mmCIF file of C-alpha atoms in Angstrom:
data_model
loop_
_atom_site.group_PDB
_atom_site.id
_atom_site.type_symbol
_atom_site.label_atom_id
_atom_site.label_comp_id
_atom_site.label_asym_id
_atom_site.label_seq_id
_atom_site.Cartn_x
_atom_site.Cartn_y
_atom_site.Cartn_z
ATOM 1 C CA MET A 182 -24.006 2.331 -4.016
ATOM 2 C CA GLN A 183 -26.434 3.818 -1.487
ATOM 3 C CA ALA A 184 -23.990 3.037 1.342
ATOM 4 C CA LEU A 185 -21.206 4.862 -0.524
ATOM 5 C CA MET A 186 -23.432 7.894 -1.066
ATOM 6 C CA TYR A 187 -24.476 7.932 2.587
ATOM 7 C CA GLY A 188 -20.827 7.706 3.630
ATOM 8 C CA ASP A 189 -19.651 10.562 1.388
ATOM 9 C CA LEU A 190 -22.594 12.752 2.406
ATOM 10 C CA LEU A 191 -22.171 12.194 6.153
ATOM 11 C CA MET A 192 -18.430 12.850 5.875
ATOM 12 C CA THR A 193 -19.050 16.090 3.965
ATOM 13 C CA VAL A 194 -21.679 17.550 6.320
ATOM 14 C CA LEU A 195 -19.882 16.420 9.495
ATOM 15 C CA TYR A 196 -16.505 17.924 8.579
ATOM 16 C CA ARG A 197 -18.184 21.157 7.416
ATOM 17 C CA THR A 198 -20.170 21.533 10.660
ATOM 18 C CA ARG A 199 -18.119 20.096 13.543
ATOM 19 C CA PRO A 200 -15.418 22.815 13.781
ATOM 20 C CA TYR A 201 -18.093 25.491 14.272
ATOM 21 C CA GLU A 202 -20.612 23.721 16.550
ATOM 22 C CA VAL A 203 -22.020 25.773 19.431
ATOM 23 C CA GLU A 204 -22.522 22.757 21.667
ATOM 24 C CA GLU A 205 -19.454 20.513 21.736
ATOM 25 C CA GLY A 206 -20.260 16.984 20.587
ATOM 26 C CA SER A 207 -23.571 17.905 18.942
ATOM 27 C CA ALA A 208 -22.296 17.283 15.386
ATOM 28 C CA ASN A 209 -20.916 13.850 16.320
ATOM 29 C CA ALA A 210 -24.185 12.958 18.103
ATOM 30 C CA LEU A 211 -26.191 13.908 15.012
ATOM 31 C CA TYR A 212 -23.803 11.915 12.831
ATOM 32 C CA GLU A 213 -24.153 8.803 15.013
ATOM 33 C CA LYS A 214 -27.939 9.102 14.914
ATOM 34 C CA TRP A 215 -27.958 9.226 11.116
ATOM 35 C CA GLU A 216 -25.343 6.482 10.843
ATOM 36 C CA GLN A 217 -27.715 4.060 12.586
ATOM 37 C CA THR A 218 -30.702 5.306 10.551
ATOM 38 C CA CYS A 219 -28.824 4.769 7.281
ATOM 39 C CA LYS A 220 -27.700 1.267 8.305
ATOM 40 C CA HIS A 221 -31.316 0.347 9.032
ATOM 41 C CA ALA A 222 -32.495 1.850 5.711
ATOM 42 C CA LEU A 223 -29.908 -0.159 3.743
ATOM 43 C CA LYS A 224 -31.587 -3.440 4.747
ATOM 44 C CA LYS A 225 -34.384 -2.644 2.283
ATOM 45 C CA ALA A 226 -32.398 -0.235 0.091
ATOM 46 C CA SER A 227 -35.516 1.628 -1.079
ATOM 47 C CA HIS A 228 -34.555 4.452 -3.438
ATOM 48 C CA ARG A 229 -37.461 6.580 -2.187
ATOM 49 C CA THR A 230 -36.227 6.210 1.397
ATOM 50 C CA PHE A 231 -32.689 6.943 0.224
ATOM 51 C CA ARG A 232 -33.742 10.228 -1.412
ATOM 52 C CA SER A 233 -35.749 11.212 1.663
ATOM 53 C CA ASN A 234 -32.869 10.437 4.046
ATOM 54 C CA VAL A 235 -30.400 12.425 1.978
ATOM 55 C CA LYS A 236 -32.601 15.549 2.155
ATOM 56 C CA LYS A 237 -33.174 15.089 5.893
ATOM 57 C CA ILE A 238 -29.448 14.640 6.612
ATOM 58 C CA VAL A 239 -28.591 17.902 4.851
ATOM 59 C CA LYS A 240 -31.512 19.691 6.574
ATOM 60 C CA ASP A 241 -30.543 18.425 10.059
ATOM 61 C CA PHE A 242 -26.893 19.437 9.733
ATOM 62 C CA GLU A 243 -27.938 22.751 8.203
ATOM 63 C CA ASP A 244 -30.163 23.459 11.238
ATOM 64 C CA LEU A 245 -27.415 22.567 13.727
ATOM 65 C CA PRO A 246 -26.430 25.743 15.663
ATOM 66 C CA ILE A 247 -22.932 26.914 14.730
ATOM 67 C CA PHE A 248 -20.710 29.915 15.440
ATOM 68 C CA ASN A 249 -20.523 32.414 12.590
ATOM 69 C CA THR A 250 -16.724 32.411 12.436
ATOM 70 C CA ARG A 251 -14.135 31.716 9.743
ATOM 71 C CA LYS A 252 -11.418 29.104 9.953
ATOM 72 C CA PRO A 253 -8.759 27.971 7.469
ATOM 73 C CA ARG A 254 -10.066 25.160 5.271
ATOM 74 C CA VAL A 255 -7.593 22.306 4.771
ATOM 75 C CA GLY A 256 -8.096 19.766 1.989
ATOM 76 C CA LEU A 257 -6.951 16.152 2.327
ATOM 77 C CA VAL A 258 -5.921 14.214 -0.781
ATOM 78 C CA GLY A 259 -3.695 11.220 -1.386
ATOM 79 C CA GLU A 260 -3.501 7.459 -1.715
ATOM 80 C CA ILE A 261 -6.927 6.000 -1.037
ATOM 81 C CA LEU A 262 -6.120 4.076 2.183
ATOM 82 C CA VAL A 263 -4.013 6.834 3.748
ATOM 83 C CA LYS A 264 -6.589 9.430 2.735
ATOM 84 C CA PHE A 265 -9.562 7.808 4.483
ATOM 85 C CA HIS A 266 -8.265 5.448 7.193
ATOM 86 C CA PRO A 267 -7.553 7.216 10.512
ATOM 87 C CA THR A 268 -5.032 4.565 11.573
ATOM 88 C CA ALA A 269 -3.099 4.880 8.311
ATOM 89 C CA ASN A 270 -2.901 8.697 8.515
ATOM 90 C CA ASN A 271 -2.382 8.978 12.300
ATOM 91 C CA ASN A 272 -5.790 10.628 12.781
ATOM 92 C CA VAL A 273 -4.957 13.586 10.563
ATOM 93 C CA VAL A 274 -8.563 14.876 10.692
ATOM 94 C CA SER A 275 -8.388 15.171 14.488
ATOM 95 C CA VAL A 276 -4.963 16.825 14.245
ATOM 96 C CA VAL A 277 -6.162 19.455 11.764
ATOM 97 C CA GLU A 278 -9.357 20.203 13.714
ATOM 98 C CA SER A 279 -7.471 20.433 17.018
ATOM 99 C CA GLU A 280 -5.253 23.101 15.416
ATOM 100 C CA GLY A 281 -8.345 25.210 14.722
ATOM 101 C CA ALA A 282 -8.947 24.444 11.039
ATOM 102 C CA GLU A 283 -11.723 22.822 9.000
ATOM 103 C CA VAL A 284 -11.134 19.623 7.015
ATOM 104 C CA VAL A 285 -12.375 19.135 3.427
ATOM 105 C CA VAL A 286 -12.094 15.636 1.924
ATOM 106 C CA PRO A 287 -13.184 14.696 -1.632
ATOM 107 C CA GLY A 288 -15.469 11.640 -1.553
ATOM 108 C CA LEU A 289 -14.702 7.965 -2.038
ATOM 109 C CA VAL A 290 -17.183 7.771 -4.932
ATOM 110 C CA ASP A 291 -14.829 9.954 -6.995
ATOM 111 C CA PHE A 292 -12.306 7.102 -6.993
ATOM 112 C CA LEU A 293 -14.891 4.734 -8.524
ATOM 113 C CA LEU A 294 -15.756 7.342 -11.152
ATOM 114 C CA TYR A 295 -12.045 7.780 -11.888
ATOM 115 C CA CYS A 296 -11.683 4.018 -12.417
ATOM 116 C CA ALA A 297 -14.624 4.034 -14.845
ATOM 117 C CA TYR A 298 -13.473 7.137 -16.732
ATOM 118 C CA HIS A 299 -11.750 6.443 -20.051
ATOM 119 C CA SER A 300 -9.703 9.201 -21.656
ATOM 120 C CA ASP A 301 -8.652 9.363 -25.309
ATOM 121 C CA GLN A 302 -5.125 8.341 -24.266
ATOM 122 C CA GLN A 303 -6.476 5.043 -22.930
ATOM 123 C CA LEU A 304 -7.880 4.084 -26.321
ATOM 124 C CA LEU A 305 -4.277 3.447 -27.372
ATOM 125 C CA LEU A 306 -4.294 0.427 -25.044
ATOM 126 C CA GLY A 307 -8.026 -0.259 -24.654
ATOM 127 C CA SER A 308 -11.025 -0.171 -26.955
ATOM 128 C CA LYS A 309 -14.060 1.964 -27.701
ATOM 129 C CA VAL A 310 -16.233 -0.742 -26.158
ATOM 130 C CA SER A 311 -14.476 -0.364 -22.795
ATOM 131 C CA LYS A 312 -14.965 3.427 -23.030
ATOM 132 C CA ILE A 313 -18.703 2.988 -23.675
ATOM 133 C CA ILE A 314 -18.988 0.606 -20.725
ATOM 134 C CA GLY A 315 -17.068 3.050 -18.531
ATOM 135 C CA GLU A 316 -19.315 5.973 -19.484
ATOM 136 C CA SER A 317 -22.383 3.821 -18.767
ATOM 137 C CA LEU A 318 -21.025 3.029 -15.296
ATOM 138 C CA ILE A 319 -20.413 6.737 -14.672
ATOM 139 C CA GLN A 320 -24.031 7.512 -15.592
ATOM 140 C CA VAL A 321 -25.299 4.830 -13.181
ATOM 141 C CA ILE A 322 -23.114 6.116 -10.322
ATOM 142 C CA GLU A 323 -24.129 9.721 -11.040
ATOM 143 C CA TRP A 324 -27.801 8.659 -10.979
ATOM 144 C CA TYR A 325 -27.283 7.430 -7.411
ATOM 145 C CA ARG A 326 -25.334 10.578 -6.533
ATOM 146 C CA LYS A 327 -27.923 12.957 -8.034
ATOM 147 C CA PRO A 328 -30.140 13.249 -4.887
ATOM 148 C CA MET A 329 -27.073 14.077 -2.780
ATOM 149 C CA LYS A 330 -25.805 16.713 -5.235
ATOM 150 C CA GLU A 331 -29.247 18.325 -5.523
ATOM 151 C CA ALA A 332 -29.619 18.550 -1.726
ATOM 152 C CA LEU A 333 -26.113 20.003 -1.274
ATOM 153 C CA GLU A 334 -26.541 22.515 -4.127
ATOM 154 C CA LYS A 335 -29.675 23.935 -2.488
ATOM 155 C CA SER A 336 -27.867 24.394 0.818
ATOM 156 C CA PRO A 337 -26.102 27.687 1.587
ATOM 157 C CA ARG A 338 -23.730 25.880 3.968
ATOM 158 C CA PHE A 339 -22.491 22.913 1.918
ATOM 159 C CA THR A 340 -20.851 22.397 -1.485
ATOM 160 C CA ALA A 341 -21.818 19.676 -3.965
ATOM 161 C CA PRO A 342 -19.099 17.516 -5.586
ATOM 162 C CA LYS A 343 -18.114 18.140 -9.208
ATOM 163 C CA THR A 344 -18.533 15.615 -12.024
ATOM 164 C CA ILE A 345 -15.588 13.379 -12.879
ATOM 165 C CA HIS A 346 -15.409 15.069 -16.303
ATOM 166 C CA HIS A 347 -14.892 18.430 -14.562
ATOM 167 C CA VAL A 348 -12.171 16.930 -12.329
ATOM 168 C CA ALA A 349 -10.468 15.370 -15.371
ATOM 169 C CA LYS A 350 -10.535 18.708 -17.189
ATOM 170 C CA GLY A 351 -8.815 20.358 -14.231
ATOM 171 C CA ALA A 352 -6.158 17.654 -14.018
ATOM 172 C CA GLU A 353 -5.471 17.753 -17.760
ATOM 173 C CA GLN A 354 -3.997 21.250 -17.404
ATOM 174 C CA PHE A 355 -1.052 19.756 -15.483
ATOM 175 C CA VAL A 356 -0.740 16.015 -16.236
ATOM 176 C CA SER A 357 -1.695 13.628 -18.993
ATOM 177 C CA LEU A 358 -4.857 11.613 -18.342
ATOM 178 C CA GLY A 359 -2.754 8.632 -19.359
ATOM 179 C CA HIS A 360 -1.471 8.574 -15.762
ATOM 180 C CA ARG A 361 -3.648 5.723 -14.513
ATOM 181 C CA THR A 362 -1.451 3.895 -11.995
ATOM 182 C CA GLY A 363 -2.699 4.203 -8.434
ATOM 183 C CA GLU A 364 -4.731 7.398 -7.941
ATOM 184 C CA GLY A 365 -3.089 8.773 -11.101
ATOM 185 C CA TRP A 366 -4.502 12.010 -12.497
ATOM 186 C CA LEU A 367 -7.346 11.963 -9.916
ATOM 187 C CA LEU A 368 -4.867 13.147 -7.275
ATOM 188 C CA THR A 369 -3.980 16.212 -9.340
ATOM 189 C CA GLY A 370 -7.622 16.753 -10.288
ATOM 190 C CA GLU A 371 -8.758 16.725 -6.658
ATOM 191 C CA MET A 372 -6.147 19.331 -5.717
ATOM 192 C CA VAL A 373 -7.312 21.568 -8.573
ATOM 193 C CA GLU A 374 -10.949 21.024 -7.521
ATOM 194 C CA LEU A 375 -10.138 22.036 -3.928
ATOM 195 C CA ILE A 376 -8.276 25.154 -5.042
ATOM 196 C CA GLU A 377 -11.249 26.149 -7.247
ATOM 197 C CA MET A 378 -13.437 25.801 -4.122
ATOM 198 C CA ASN A 379 -11.065 28.289 -2.446
ATOM 199 C CA VAL A 380 -9.541 25.525 -0.306
ATOM 200 C CA LYS A 381 -5.939 26.545 -0.950
ATOM 201 C CA ASN A 382 -4.428 24.699 2.021
ATOM 202 C CA ILE A 383 -3.861 21.057 1.096
ATOM 203 C CA ILE A 384 -2.192 18.033 2.698
ATOM 204 C CA CYS A 385 -1.073 15.551 0.028
ATOM 205 C CA MET A 386 -0.635 12.161 1.692
ATOM 206 C CA GLN A 387 1.048 9.061 0.345
ATOM 207 C CA PRO A 388 2.637 5.861 1.661
ATOM 208 C CA PHE A 389 6.424 5.843 1.645
ATOM 209 C CA ALA A 390 7.892 5.147 -1.828
ATOM 210 C CA CYS A 391 4.485 5.213 -3.593
ATOM 211 C CA LEU A 392 5.961 6.218 -6.942
ATOM 212 C CA PRO A 393 2.715 6.998 -8.880
ATOM 213 C CA ASN A 394 1.547 9.395 -6.155
ATOM 214 C CA HIS A 395 4.953 11.047 -6.012
ATOM 215 C CA VAL A 396 4.581 11.837 -9.730
ATOM 216 C CA THR A 397 0.966 13.116 -9.811
ATOM 217 C CA GLY A 398 0.952 14.407 -6.213
ATOM 218 C CA LYS A 399 4.259 15.641 -4.867
ATOM 219 C CA GLY A 400 5.672 16.138 -8.374
ATOM 220 C CA ILE A 401 2.921 18.558 -9.396
ATOM 221 C CA ILE A 402 2.908 20.775 -6.275
ATOM 222 C CA LYS A 403 5.414 23.317 -7.623
ATOM 223 C CA GLU A 404 3.413 23.807 -10.833
ATOM 224 C CA LEU A 405 0.143 24.177 -8.895
ATOM 225 C CA LYS A 406 1.704 26.871 -6.708
ATOM 226 C CA ARG A 407 2.878 28.685 -9.845
ATOM 227 C CA ALA A 408 -0.542 28.478 -11.493
ATOM 228 C CA TYR A 409 -2.481 29.360 -8.326
ATOM 229 C CA PRO A 410 -0.596 31.956 -6.246
ATOM 230 C CA GLY A 411 -1.234 31.716 -2.528
ATOM 231 C CA THR A 412 -1.673 27.949 -2.610
ATOM 232 C CA ASN A 413 -0.320 26.264 0.532
ATOM 233 C CA ILE A 414 0.404 22.555 -0.107
ATOM 234 C CA VAL A 415 2.456 20.164 1.998
ATOM 235 C CA ALA A 416 3.366 16.568 1.071
ATOM 236 C CA VAL A 417 3.405 14.099 3.968
ATOM 237 C CA ASP A 418 4.726 10.522 3.747
ATOM 238 C CA TYR A 419 3.045 7.945 5.986
ATOM 239 C CA ASP A 420 5.046 4.834 6.791
ATOM 240 C CA PRO A 421 5.408 2.624 9.897
ATOM 241 C CA GLY A 422 9.044 3.706 10.118
ATOM 242 C CA ALA A 423 8.339 7.423 9.577
ATOM 243 C CA SER A 424 8.590 9.840 12.480
ATOM 244 C CA GLU A 425 5.150 10.948 13.649
ATOM 245 C CA VAL A 426 6.745 14.071 15.127
ATOM 246 C CA ASN A 427 8.001 15.123 11.689
ATOM 247 C CA GLN A 428 4.534 14.542 10.215
ATOM 248 C CA LEU A 429 2.907 16.669 12.933
ATOM 249 C CA ASN A 430 5.479 19.439 12.564
ATOM 250 C CA ARG A 431 4.918 19.673 8.804
ATOM 251 C CA ILE A 432 1.139 19.753 9.234
ATOM 252 C CA LYS A 433 1.263 22.335 12.049
ATOM 253 C CA LEU A 434 3.611 24.561 10.038
ATOM 254 C CA MET A 435 1.232 24.381 7.064
ATOM 255 C CA ILE A 436 -1.774 25.299 9.247
ATOM 256 C CA SER A 437 0.214 28.144 10.818
ATOM 257 C CA THR A 438 0.835 29.511 7.320
ATOM 258 C CA ALA A 439 -2.878 29.052 6.544
ATOM 259 C CA PHE A 440 -3.793 31.280 9.487
ATOM 260 C CA GLU A 441 -1.293 33.910 8.349
ATOM 261 C CA ASN A 442 -2.788 33.903 4.859
ATOM 262 C CA MET A 443 -6.356 34.394 6.100
ATOM 263 C CA PRO A 444 -7.722 37.867 5.245
ATOM 264 C CA VAL A 445 -8.296 40.052 8.290
ATOM 265 C CA GLU A 446 -11.976 40.997 8.344
ATOM 266 C CA THR A 447 -12.291 42.166 11.942
ATOM 267 C CA GLU A 448 -13.725 45.660 12.337
ATOM 268 C CA ILE A 449 -12.789 47.464 15.554
ATOM 269 C CA LYS A 450 -14.835 50.466 16.649
ATOM 270 C CA VAL A 451 -13.469 52.558 19.520
ATOM 271 C CA LYS A 452 -14.691 55.988 20.571
ATOM 272 C CA ALA A 453 -11.749 58.224 21.516
ATOM 273 C CA LYS A 454 -12.022 61.265 23.769
ATOM 274 C CA SER A 455 -9.337 63.238 21.914
ATOM 275 C CA LYS A 456 -7.280 63.234 18.712
ATOM 276 C CA GLN A 457 -4.176 62.204 20.651
ATOM 277 C CA GLU A 458 -6.015 59.281 22.221
ATOM 278 C CA ALA A 459 -7.351 58.292 18.786
ATOM 279 C CA ASN A 460 -3.807 58.177 17.380
ATOM 280 C CA GLU A 461 -2.633 56.075 20.333
ATOM 281 C CA ILE A 462 -5.510 53.611 19.814
ATOM 282 C CA LYS A 463 -4.765 53.449 16.099
ATOM 283 C CA GLY A 464 -1.130 52.577 16.880
ATOM 284 C CA LEU A 465 -2.137 49.821 19.276
ATOM 285 C CA VAL A 466 -4.636 48.297 16.789
ATOM 286 C CA THR A 467 -1.999 48.350 14.041
ATOM 287 C CA THR A 468 0.463 46.609 16.364
#
């Protein structure tokens, strides 16, 4: 459990910091340092050390010098292997960052919480005992995740993950929580969670012919766009026989749209010598 928390935390702070780093490679260097520290700490698995490391990780990445600029934020959701494994998704994180955007990925722990979560619809097939056991597991996992959430909530730079009950509530607006095959309603819930975080650009990834994800992922995109105007979602199929060029083109087109949708906040101050010159400058700025 500590290893999972370390992994989700390092992924969150690295992806939030790396696109804005002043010194190229500094975020990766800091990540590698903490990766080794966490591996060493896991040999004893002391909870006190775990809490201390979590706070220090957030503090170190918070203190890392970054440029005060804005970039489009692109969320990644999808089937669990394609979502996290760089070989399975053709290094989508590198692709998105190379196009000038920031990547946001919901954590792996959310999938465990989703598996433990029992909705009222499941009681038709399961039992109240299984629901009680599931809720107990959620409480245990959240106890391990509490230090990470507290550290992220105190930070002005990072965002803490939501509870699985909050994610389920978001998903329930669009799909039944009875959708349990594969990533099921979690896929919809993660997209809603990202949109609520103002991450309206989303890549929904699935293996070719993954029917459950086509229902709760690709099948729900139109309704999400209707409910949340301005949402920019693209569905990408990953398969050994799929054209990588087509995947790249779809992703690049989505990021291009993300840049177009970004609000212009640049203030230009120019001192003109005459009214005519001022009007000429105004025309050029507008162009």
